[in-house]
Amino acid sequence: MTADRLDELANDRVDFRFKGLPPSADGATVAELAERRLNLFTDGFTTPVLALSAERLEHNLALMETYSARHGLAFAPHGKTSMAPQLFRRQIEHGAWGITLAVPHQVRVAREFGIERVFLANELVDPAALRWLAGELDADPSFRFVCYVDSVRGAELMQAALTEAGAGRPVDVVVELGAGVGARTGARTEAECAAVADAVAAADRLRLVGVAGYEGEVPDADGDRVRAWLRRLVALAVDLDKAGRFTGLDEIVVSAGGSAWFDAVADVFAGIPELSVPVLKLLRSGAYVSHDDGHYRHLTPFNRVPEEGALHPAFRLWAQVVSHPAPGQAFTNAGKRDAAYDLDLPEAQVVRDAQGPRPAEGISVTGLSDQHGWLRLEPGAEVQVGDWLGMGLSHPCTSFDKWQLIPVVEEDGTVVDYVRTFF
């Protein structure tokens, strides 16, 4: 990665752009602020403020590194979860092959910070983006880029745009197999996949390097259905290889893996037969970085295979009780602008008052307005105006995108770093 660009992030000045930080920090660089080792609870941070656990972040990074190595998987975690170049760096330091992304803007961010391997889990048909990509590939022989193609039309559009751009290097593509009727993107049948492969073969600015898809979209997903679809994906790679579609390659890419079924991916990919050249078994799970206290907590494969370890939720959103208008009802100052709410509401976990922290027993978040959280207090549960409430969050993908600069906090409240995001 480009160390100079990461250094520039550390040298950025703190000011009004970054919510939750102490007003007294204005004018300091991010690096200077980290060196102060401020305490999240006593040194002027304002609510709401999102905190990322230093210990849990490191645990999650290390766990997926060892998991991937244990199962013989290359790992390209989905960076759209965080869009944080500092976390991209740490993922690569923990053995990641590269970073998975979803749209051209995200690829530009990754390239700005020196990411040399990008898997784009989408079909790229935008002419302007393809012109830029052609320039990046031609300027940097070490840059490896792979993206989906799921239609003949898509292959034709890519070929036309790359030809017009005068692309010198072909763009590597993988045929995307859809996860079933009603699923998201991807060719729905093996016959359609073969037609897409034919279209790529006819395009001199494209190179077919494998197959891929997303098992999380399998309708009514369970272990059996997901594994059945993954076996179809492997069989597609075998058939395309037998048909000579991968002639001239050094490796064949077979890729899948969201954050809910990567155990199934590991199981099925372990049985990939020998092909004409070695296979890059590429896992793309991304939500593990921060994990969560909702959606993924219940779906993580480590729940099904506990001997593999356990991910730890690393986010906590701190808000302040600003109103207690009636018995059993109170309001915080964190709402939709601050908390992920697309899958589950925040989970009340800890109350901090003048006496210190205590479990948030009998307190639940029942709704979010733009800048308020609605609390229900069961009989015997109590909070006071001014108390801080620490909440767990669901769905990391929509937590990171609400915060541009996130404090990384040790267990005792010491802030040791700040993570910059680019959404």
Coordinates of C-alpha atoms in Angstrom, one line a residue:
M1 CA 0.0 0.0 0.0
T2 CA 1.0 3.6 -0.5
A3 CA 2.4 4.7 2.9
D4 CA 2.5 8.4 1.9
R5 CA -1.3 8.5 1.3
L6 CA -1.9 6.8 4.6
D7 CA 0.4 9.3 6.3
E8 CA -1.7 12.1 4.8
L9 CA -4.7 10.7 6.6
A10 CA -2.8 10.9 9.8
N11 CA -1.9 14.5 9.1
D12 CA -5.4 15.7 8.3
R13 CA -6.6 18.4 10.7
V14 CA -9.5 17.7 13.0
D15 CA -12.4 20.1 12.8
F16 CA -16.2 20.4 12.5
R17 CA -16.3 17.8 9.8
F18 CA -15.9 14.9 12.2
K19 CA -18.8 14.4 14.6
G20 CA -18.4 13.2 18.1
L21 CA -14.8 14.4 18.6
P22 CA -13.9 16.9 21.4
P23 CA -14.3 20.5 20.3
S24 CA -11.0 21.1 22.0
A25 CA -9.3 18.9 19.5
D26 CA -9.9 21.3 16.6
G27 CA -6.7 22.1 14.8
A28 CA -4.8 19.0 15.9
T29 CA -3.8 16.4 13.3
V30 CA -5.3 13.0 13.6
A31 CA -1.9 11.6 14.5
E32 CA -1.5 14.2 17.3
L33 CA -4.9 13.4 18.6
A34 CA -4.1 9.7 18.7
E35 CA -0.9 10.4 20.6
R36 CA -2.9 12.2 23.3
R37 CA -4.6 8.9 24.2
L38 CA -7.7 10.7 25.3
N39 CA -10.4 8.9 27.2
L40 CA -13.7 8.5 25.4
F41 CA -15.7 9.2 28.5
T42 CA -13.8 11.9 30.4
D43 CA -11.9 13.9 27.8
G44 CA -14.6 15.9 26.0
F45 CA -16.0 13.6 23.3
T46 CA -19.5 14.6 22.5
T47 CA -22.5 12.4 22.0
P48 CA -23.4 10.6 19.9
V49 CA -20.0 9.0 19.2
L50 CA -19.3 5.7 17.5
A51 CA -16.4 3.6 19.0
L52 CA -14.5 0.7 17.5
S53 CA -13.0 -1.7 20.0
A54 CA -9.2 -2.0 19.5
E55 CA -9.0 -5.4 21.1
R56 CA -12.0 -6.9 19.2
L57 CA -10.9 -5.5 15.9
E58 CA -7.5 -7.2 16.2
H59 CA -9.2 -10.4 17.3
N60 CA -11.5 -10.5 14.3
L61 CA -8.7 -9.7 11.9
A62 CA -6.5 -12.5 13.3
L63 CA -9.4 -15.0 13.4
M64 CA -10.3 -14.7 9.7
E65 CA -6.6 -14.9 8.8
T66 CA -6.2 -18.2 10.5
Y67 CA -9.5 -19.5 9.3
S68 CA -8.7 -18.8 5.7
A69 CA -5.2 -20.4 6.0
R70 CA -6.7 -23.4 7.8
H71 CA -9.1 -24.1 4.9
G72 CA -6.8 -23.3 2.0
L73 CA -8.6 -20.2 1.0
A74 CA -7.3 -17.0 -0.4
F75 CA -9.2 -14.0 1.2
A76 CA -10.4 -10.8 -0.5
P77 CA -12.6 -9.3 2.2
H78 CA -15.4 -7.0 1.0
G79 CA -14.1 -3.5 1.6
K80 CA -17.4 -1.8 1.0
T81 CA -18.3 -2.8 4.5
S82 CA -15.9 -0.2 5.9
M83 CA -14.4 1.8 3.0
A84 CA -11.5 2.5 5.4
P85 CA -8.0 2.3 3.8
Q86 CA -6.4 1.9 7.2
L87 CA -8.5 -1.3 7.7
F88 CA -7.6 -2.4 4.2
R89 CA -4.0 -2.2 5.2
R90 CA -4.5 -4.2 8.3
Q91 CA -6.5 -6.8 6.4
I92 CA -3.7 -7.2 3.9
E93 CA -1.1 -7.3 6.8
H94 CA -3.3 -10.2 8.1
G95 CA -2.8 -12.2 4.9
A96 CA -5.6 -10.9 2.6
W97 CA -5.0 -11.6 -1.1
G98 CA -6.7 -8.3 -2.0
I99 CA -9.9 -6.3 -1.4
T100 CA -13.4 -6.9 -2.8
L101 CA -15.4 -3.8 -3.8
A102 CA -18.8 -3.1 -5.4
V103 CA -18.7 0.1 -7.5
P104 CA -16.1 2.1 -9.5
H105 CA -15.8 4.9 -6.8
Q106 CA -14.7 2.3 -4.3
V107 CA -12.1 1.0 -6.7
R108 CA -10.7 4.5 -7.1
V109 CA -10.4 4.9 -3.3
A110 CA -8.6 1.6 -3.1
R111 CA -6.2 2.5 -5.9
E112 CA -5.5 5.9 -4.4
F113 CA -4.2 4.1 -1.3
G114 CA -2.2 1.5 -3.3
I115 CA -4.3 -1.6 -3.2
E116 CA -2.8 -3.9 -5.9
R117 CA -5.5 -6.6 -6.1
V118 CA -9.2 -5.7 -6.5
F119 CA -12.1 -8.0 -7.0
L120 CA -15.2 -6.1 -8.2
A121 CA -18.3 -8.1 -7.3
N122 CA -20.3 -6.4 -10.0
E123 CA -20.5 -6.2 -13.8
L124 CA -18.7 -3.1 -14.9
V125 CA -20.3 -1.5 -17.9
D126 CA -19.8 2.3 -17.3
P127 CA -17.7 3.7 -20.2
A128 CA -16.1 6.4 -18.1
A129 CA -15.2 3.9 -15.3
L130 CA -13.8 1.5 -17.9
R131 CA -11.7 4.2 -19.5
W132 CA -10.2 5.0 -16.1
L133 CA -9.7 1.3 -15.4
A134 CA -7.9 0.8 -18.7
G135 CA -5.5 3.6 -17.8
E136 CA -4.8 2.1 -14.3
L137 CA -4.1 -1.3 -15.8
D138 CA -1.8 0.0 -18.5
A139 CA 0.1 2.3 -16.1
D140 CA 0.7 -0.4 -13.4
P141 CA 1.6 -3.9 -14.5
S142 CA 1.3 -5.1 -10.9
F143 CA -2.3 -4.1 -10.6
R144 CA -4.6 -7.1 -10.7
F145 CA -8.3 -6.5 -11.3
V146 CA -11.1 -9.0 -11.6
C147 CA -14.8 -8.3 -12.1
Y148 CA -18.1 -10.1 -12.7
V149 CA -19.7 -10.5 -16.1
D150 CA -23.2 -12.0 -16.2
S151 CA -24.6 -11.2 -19.6
V152 CA -23.7 -11.2 -23.3
R153 CA -24.8 -7.6 -23.4
G154 CA -22.4 -6.7 -20.5
A155 CA -19.5 -8.4 -22.3
E156 CA -20.2 -6.5 -25.5
L157 CA -20.5 -3.1 -23.6
M158 CA -17.2 -3.8 -21.8
Q159 CA -15.5 -4.7 -25.1
A160 CA -16.7 -1.6 -26.9
A161 CA -15.7 0.8 -24.1
L162 CA -12.3 -0.8 -23.6
T163 CA -11.7 -0.8 -27.4
E164 CA -12.6 2.9 -27.6
A165 CA -10.3 3.6 -24.6
G166 CA -7.4 1.9 -26.4
A167 CA -6.9 -0.5 -23.5
G168 CA -3.6 -2.3 -23.7
R169 CA -4.3 -5.0 -21.1
P170 CA -7.4 -7.1 -21.2
V171 CA -9.7 -6.9 -18.2
D172 CA -10.0 -10.2 -16.3
V173 CA -13.6 -11.3 -15.8
V174 CA -15.4 -14.2 -14.0
V175 CA -18.8 -15.5 -15.1
E176 CA -21.3 -14.8 -12.3
L177 CA -23.7 -17.7 -11.6
G178 CA -26.9 -16.4 -10.1
A179 CA -28.0 -17.9 -6.8
G180 CA -31.5 -18.9 -8.1
V181 CA -34.9 -17.6 -9.2
G182 CA -35.5 -14.2 -7.5
A183 CA -31.9 -13.8 -6.4
R184 CA -29.9 -10.8 -7.2
T185 CA -27.4 -10.6 -10.1
G186 CA -25.9 -13.4 -12.1
A187 CA -26.7 -15.6 -15.1
R188 CA -29.5 -17.9 -14.1
T189 CA -28.6 -21.1 -15.9
E190 CA -25.4 -22.9 -17.0
A191 CA -26.4 -22.5 -20.6
E192 CA -26.5 -18.7 -20.1
C193 CA -23.1 -18.9 -18.4
A194 CA -21.7 -20.7 -21.4
A195 CA -23.1 -18.0 -23.7
V196 CA -21.5 -15.3 -21.6
A197 CA -18.2 -17.3 -21.8
D198 CA -18.5 -17.4 -25.6
A199 CA -19.0 -13.6 -25.7
V200 CA -15.9 -13.1 -23.6
A201 CA -13.9 -15.4 -25.8
A202 CA -15.0 -13.2 -28.8
A203 CA -13.8 -10.0 -27.0
D204 CA -10.1 -9.3 -27.3
R205 CA -10.2 -6.7 -24.4
L206 CA -11.6 -9.3 -22.0
R207 CA -10.1 -12.4 -20.5
L208 CA -12.1 -15.1 -18.8
V209 CA -10.3 -16.2 -15.6
G210 CA -13.0 -18.1 -13.6
V211 CA -16.4 -18.2 -12.1
A212 CA -18.0 -16.6 -9.1
G213 CA -21.2 -15.7 -7.3
Y214 CA -22.8 -14.9 -3.9
E215 CA -24.4 -17.7 -2.0
G216 CA -26.1 -15.3 0.4
E217 CA -28.8 -14.7 -2.2
V218 CA -29.8 -18.4 -2.4
P219 CA -33.6 -18.3 -1.9
D220 CA -34.7 -19.7 1.5
A221 CA -31.0 -20.2 2.3
D222 CA -30.0 -23.1 4.5
G223 CA -27.0 -25.3 4.6
D224 CA -28.2 -27.8 2.1
R225 CA -29.5 -25.2 -0.4
V226 CA -26.3 -23.1 -0.1
R227 CA -24.0 -26.1 -0.6
A228 CA -26.1 -27.3 -3.6
W229 CA -25.6 -23.9 -5.3
L230 CA -21.9 -23.9 -4.5
R231 CA -21.6 -27.3 -6.1
R232 CA -23.2 -25.9 -9.2
L233 CA -20.6 -23.1 -9.2
V234 CA -17.8 -25.6 -8.9
A235 CA -19.3 -27.8 -11.7
L236 CA -19.5 -24.7 -13.9
A237 CA -15.8 -24.1 -13.4
V238 CA -15.1 -27.8 -14.3
D239 CA -17.2 -27.6 -17.4
L240 CA -15.7 -24.4 -18.7
D241 CA -12.2 -25.8 -18.1
K242 CA -13.1 -28.9 -20.0
A243 CA -14.3 -26.7 -22.9
G244 CA -10.9 -25.0 -23.0
R245 CA -12.2 -21.6 -21.8
F246 CA -9.2 -21.2 -19.4
T247 CA -6.4 -22.1 -21.8
G248 CA -3.3 -20.0 -21.2
L249 CA -4.1 -19.0 -17.6
D250 CA -1.7 -19.6 -14.7
E251 CA -4.7 -20.0 -12.3
I252 CA -8.5 -20.3 -12.4
V253 CA -10.5 -18.2 -10.0
V254 CA -13.4 -19.7 -8.2
S255 CA -15.0 -17.2 -5.7
A256 CA -17.9 -16.9 -3.3
G257 CA -18.4 -16.1 0.3
G258 CA -20.5 -13.5 2.1
S259 CA -20.4 -13.3 5.9
A260 CA -23.2 -15.8 6.6
W261 CA -22.2 -19.0 4.9
F262 CA -18.4 -19.0 4.5
D263 CA -18.3 -22.4 6.3
A264 CA -20.3 -23.9 3.4
V265 CA -17.9 -22.2 1.0
A266 CA -14.9 -23.8 2.8
D267 CA -16.6 -27.2 2.8
V268 CA -17.5 -27.2 -0.9
F269 CA -14.3 -25.5 -2.2
A270 CA -12.3 -28.2 -0.3
G271 CA -13.7 -30.6 -2.8
I272 CA -12.8 -28.7 -6.0
P273 CA -11.2 -31.3 -8.3
E274 CA -7.9 -30.9 -10.1
L275 CA -8.3 -28.6 -13.1
S276 CA -6.0 -27.8 -16.0
V277 CA -4.1 -25.2 -13.8
P278 CA -4.2 -24.4 -10.1
V279 CA -7.4 -22.9 -8.6
L280 CA -7.5 -19.7 -6.6
K281 CA -10.2 -20.4 -4.0
L282 CA -11.2 -16.8 -3.2
L283 CA -13.4 -16.1 -0.1
R284 CA -14.9 -12.6 0.1
S285 CA -16.5 -12.2 3.5
G286 CA -16.3 -8.6 4.8
A287 CA -18.6 -7.9 7.8
Y288 CA -16.2 -9.8 10.1
V289 CA -14.0 -6.7 10.6
S290 CA -16.4 -5.2 13.1
H291 CA -18.9 -8.0 13.2
D292 CA -22.2 -6.8 14.9
D293 CA -24.8 -7.2 17.6
G294 CA -27.7 -8.2 15.4
H295 CA -27.9 -9.7 11.9
Y296 CA -24.5 -11.4 11.6
R297 CA -24.3 -12.3 15.3
H298 CA -27.1 -14.8 14.6
L299 CA -25.9 -15.9 11.2
T300 CA -22.1 -16.3 11.6
P301 CA -20.8 -19.7 10.6
F302 CA -18.8 -19.8 13.9
N303 CA -22.2 -20.4 15.6
R304 CA -22.5 -23.6 13.6
V305 CA -18.9 -24.6 14.0
P306 CA -17.9 -23.2 17.4
E307 CA -14.6 -25.0 17.5
E308 CA -13.4 -22.7 14.8
G309 CA -13.5 -19.7 17.2
A310 CA -15.9 -16.8 17.5
L311 CA -16.1 -13.3 16.1
H312 CA -16.7 -10.4 18.6
P313 CA -18.9 -7.4 17.9
A314 CA -16.5 -4.4 17.8
F315 CA -18.8 -1.4 17.4
R316 CA -20.5 0.5 20.2
L317 CA -22.5 3.6 19.7
W318 CA -22.6 5.9 22.7
A319 CA -25.5 8.3 23.0
Q320 CA -26.8 10.5 25.8
V321 CA -30.3 10.4 27.4
V322 CA -31.7 13.9 26.6
S323 CA -35.3 13.4 27.7
H324 CA -37.3 11.3 30.1
P325 CA -40.8 12.7 29.7
A326 CA -42.8 9.9 31.2
P327 CA -42.4 6.7 33.2
G328 CA -41.2 3.9 31.1
Q329 CA -40.1 6.3 28.2
A330 CA -36.9 8.1 27.5
F331 CA -35.0 9.4 24.5
T332 CA -31.3 9.5 23.4
N333 CA -29.7 11.9 21.0
A334 CA -28.7 9.2 18.5
G335 CA -31.0 8.5 15.6
K336 CA -31.0 7.4 12.0
R337 CA -28.1 9.7 11.1
D338 CA -25.9 7.8 13.6
A339 CA -27.1 4.2 13.9
A340 CA -27.5 1.4 11.5
Y341 CA -31.2 0.5 11.3
D342 CA -31.8 -1.2 8.0
L343 CA -31.8 -4.7 9.5
D344 CA -32.2 -4.4 13.3
L345 CA -32.5 -1.6 15.8
P346 CA -29.6 -0.8 18.1
E347 CA -29.3 -3.0 21.2
A348 CA -29.1 -1.2 24.6
Q349 CA -26.1 -2.7 26.4
V350 CA -24.5 -0.4 29.0
V351 CA -25.5 2.7 31.0
R352 CA -22.8 5.0 32.2
D353 CA -23.6 7.5 35.0
A354 CA -21.6 9.3 37.7
Q355 CA -21.1 5.9 39.4
G356 CA -19.7 4.3 36.3
P357 CA -21.0 1.6 33.9
R358 CA -23.8 -0.9 34.6
P359 CA -25.7 -3.3 32.4
A360 CA -28.7 -1.7 30.5
E361 CA -31.1 -4.3 31.9
G362 CA -34.7 -3.6 31.1
I363 CA -33.9 -1.0 28.5
S364 CA -34.6 -1.4 24.8
V365 CA -34.5 0.7 21.7
T366 CA -37.9 0.7 20.1
G367 CA -37.5 3.2 17.3
L368 CA -35.3 5.8 15.7
S369 CA -36.2 9.3 14.5
D370 CA -33.7 11.4 12.6
Q371 CA -31.8 12.4 15.7
H372 CA -33.5 10.6 18.5
G373 CA -33.6 7.1 19.8
W374 CA -36.8 5.9 21.5
L375 CA -36.2 3.9 24.7
R376 CA -38.6 1.7 26.6
L377 CA -37.9 1.2 30.2
E378 CA -39.3 -1.9 31.9
P379 CA -40.5 -1.7 35.5
G380 CA -37.4 -1.4 37.7
A381 CA -35.2 -0.1 34.9
E382 CA -34.2 3.5 35.2
V383 CA -32.0 6.1 33.5
Q384 CA -31.6 9.8 34.1
V385 CA -31.2 12.7 31.7
G386 CA -27.5 13.0 31.1
D387 CA -26.6 9.3 31.4
W388 CA -24.7 7.8 28.5
L389 CA -26.1 4.7 26.8
G390 CA -23.8 2.3 25.0
M391 CA -25.5 0.4 22.2
G392 CA -24.6 -2.5 20.0
L393 CA -25.3 -2.1 16.2
S394 CA -26.5 -4.4 13.5
H395 CA -25.2 -4.6 9.9
P396 CA -21.6 -3.1 9.8
C397 CA -22.1 -2.0 6.2
T398 CA -24.5 0.8 7.2
S399 CA -22.7 1.7 10.4
F400 CA -19.3 2.7 8.8
D401 CA -21.0 4.9 6.2
K402 CA -22.5 7.2 8.8
W403 CA -19.1 8.2 10.4
Q404 CA -16.1 9.7 8.6
L405 CA -13.7 9.4 11.5
I406 CA -14.1 6.7 14.1
P407 CA -12.2 6.4 17.4
V408 CA -10.5 3.1 18.0
V409 CA -10.9 2.5 21.7
E410 CA -9.3 0.2 24.2
E411 CA -11.4 -1.5 26.9
D412 CA -10.7 1.2 29.5
G413 CA -11.8 4.0 27.2
T414 CA -8.4 5.0 25.9
V415 CA -8.6 6.2 22.3
V416 CA -5.5 4.8 20.4
D417 CA -6.3 5.6 16.8
Y418 CA -8.9 7.1 14.4
V419 CA -10.2 5.3 11.3
R420 CA -11.1 7.4 8.3
T421 CA -13.9 6.2 6.0
F422 CA -14.6 7.1 2.3
F423 CA -18.3 6.6 1.3

